[in-house]
XYZ file of C-alpha atoms in Angstrom:
126
model
C 15.040 -24.942 17.707
C 13.554 -24.189 14.380
C 15.388 -25.363 11.274
C 14.879 -24.143 7.675
C 15.143 -26.716 4.860
C 15.143 -25.441 1.369
C 14.486 -27.098 -1.829
C 13.524 -26.339 -5.577
C 16.758 -24.894 -7.092
C 17.263 -25.583 -10.706
C 18.923 -24.576 -13.942
C 16.728 -22.847 -16.390
C 16.588 -20.703 -19.367
C 15.664 -16.959 -19.566
C 12.072 -16.301 -19.317
C 11.171 -19.472 -17.403
C 9.604 -19.676 -14.016
C 10.538 -21.583 -10.746
C 9.243 -22.050 -7.298
C 11.623 -22.607 -4.420
C 10.481 -23.635 -1.060
C 11.449 -23.155 2.578
C 10.036 -25.455 5.111
C 10.211 -24.825 8.900
C 10.647 -27.706 11.222
C 8.979 -25.925 14.066
C 6.545 -23.249 14.690
C 7.296 -19.510 15.182
C 5.210 -16.695 16.200
C 3.648 -15.044 13.201
C 5.224 -11.703 13.596
C 8.635 -12.966 12.685
C 9.602 -12.342 9.161
C 10.799 -14.977 6.719
C 13.222 -13.264 4.306
C 14.510 -14.545 0.888
C 18.016 -13.568 -0.033
C 20.350 -14.513 -2.907
C 24.072 -14.382 -3.449
C 26.376 -14.688 -6.422
C 30.095 -15.353 -5.957
C 31.907 -12.033 -5.605
C 28.855 -10.072 -4.770
C 27.147 -9.170 -1.457
C 24.024 -11.162 -0.374
C 20.923 -9.371 -1.658
C 17.479 -9.403 -0.164
C 14.705 -10.085 -2.630
C 11.619 -10.514 -0.567
C 10.381 -10.873 3.090
C 6.915 -11.437 4.768
C 5.473 -12.879 7.922
C 4.639 -16.600 7.722
C 1.013 -15.642 7.078
C 2.005 -13.202 4.291
C 1.817 -9.961 6.068
C 4.293 -7.001 6.240
C 5.523 -8.080 2.786
C 8.322 -6.325 1.003
C 9.985 -7.007 -2.374
C 13.297 -5.588 -3.883
C 12.746 -3.371 -6.755
C 14.619 -5.940 -9.033
C 12.116 -8.529 -8.503
C 8.913 -6.743 -7.950
C 6.033 -7.912 -10.213
C 8.157 -11.061 -11.017
C 8.523 -12.841 -7.624
C 5.800 -13.610 -5.220
C 5.941 -15.011 -1.732
C 3.106 -17.402 -0.738
C 2.298 -20.249 1.610
C 2.301 -23.790 0.417
C -0.370 -26.280 1.133
C 2.111 -28.083 3.441
C 2.137 -26.593 6.916
C 4.890 -24.223 7.834
C 6.177 -24.081 4.257
C 6.698 -20.908 2.325
C 7.246 -20.494 -1.305
C 9.044 -18.077 -3.530
C 7.537 -18.143 -6.874
C 9.820 -16.542 -9.610
C 8.802 -15.618 -13.115
C 10.264 -14.179 -16.192
C 13.702 -15.210 -14.826
C 16.810 -13.560 -16.230
C 20.502 -14.350 -15.989
C 20.723 -11.583 -13.365
C 18.532 -13.745 -11.127
C 21.196 -16.514 -10.989
C 22.480 -17.106 -7.469
C 22.284 -19.148 -4.242
C 18.972 -18.541 -2.659
C 18.490 -18.552 0.979
C 15.499 -18.123 3.339
C 15.972 -16.888 6.893
C 13.979 -15.881 9.997
C 14.365 -12.481 11.646
C 15.998 -12.118 15.078
C 12.923 -10.281 16.470
C 9.255 -9.523 15.640
C 9.670 -6.582 13.211
C 7.161 -3.865 12.608
C 7.768 -4.251 8.888
C 9.723 -6.918 7.249
C 12.990 -5.770 5.777
C 15.617 -6.896 3.357
C 18.582 -6.171 5.625
C 20.308 -9.571 6.202
C 21.619 -8.270 9.536
C 18.098 -8.513 10.907
C 18.105 -12.376 10.268
C 19.870 -14.970 12.351
C 18.452 -18.301 11.381
C 19.231 -19.444 7.867
C 18.244 -22.185 5.483
C 21.113 -24.244 3.686
C 20.440 -22.476 0.412
C 19.393 -23.682 -2.965
C 21.062 -22.842 -6.365
C 19.114 -21.183 -9.130
C 21.044 -20.759 -12.401
C 19.538 -18.865 -15.314
C 21.328 -19.103 -18.564
C 20.829 -19.572 -22.253
């Protein structure tokens, strides 16, 4: 069974940058999508980005496009979410997740994902 372990959450000021990571304990076929989601208390979980482990089929939410980037870490089976120009609206618990099936195109619908990391908190405030 594959497990996802997240790290990198922090408290920052607006305008700063942060990278959070998602490490997979096992291997999965490249066609599965690894999605990034965030949730703030009282709000529904929002998909922000998704791509295959190798970086294909990538999609970003409009709210983070041109600010967030999904990439592979040097460490094997570790994916990064690089976040720049952070605003208070980016505050939330961030999760990574693996899709149930190999998807033709990665999507931001959380119902398509069934294996979740434990989450890491990102707080942006002045």
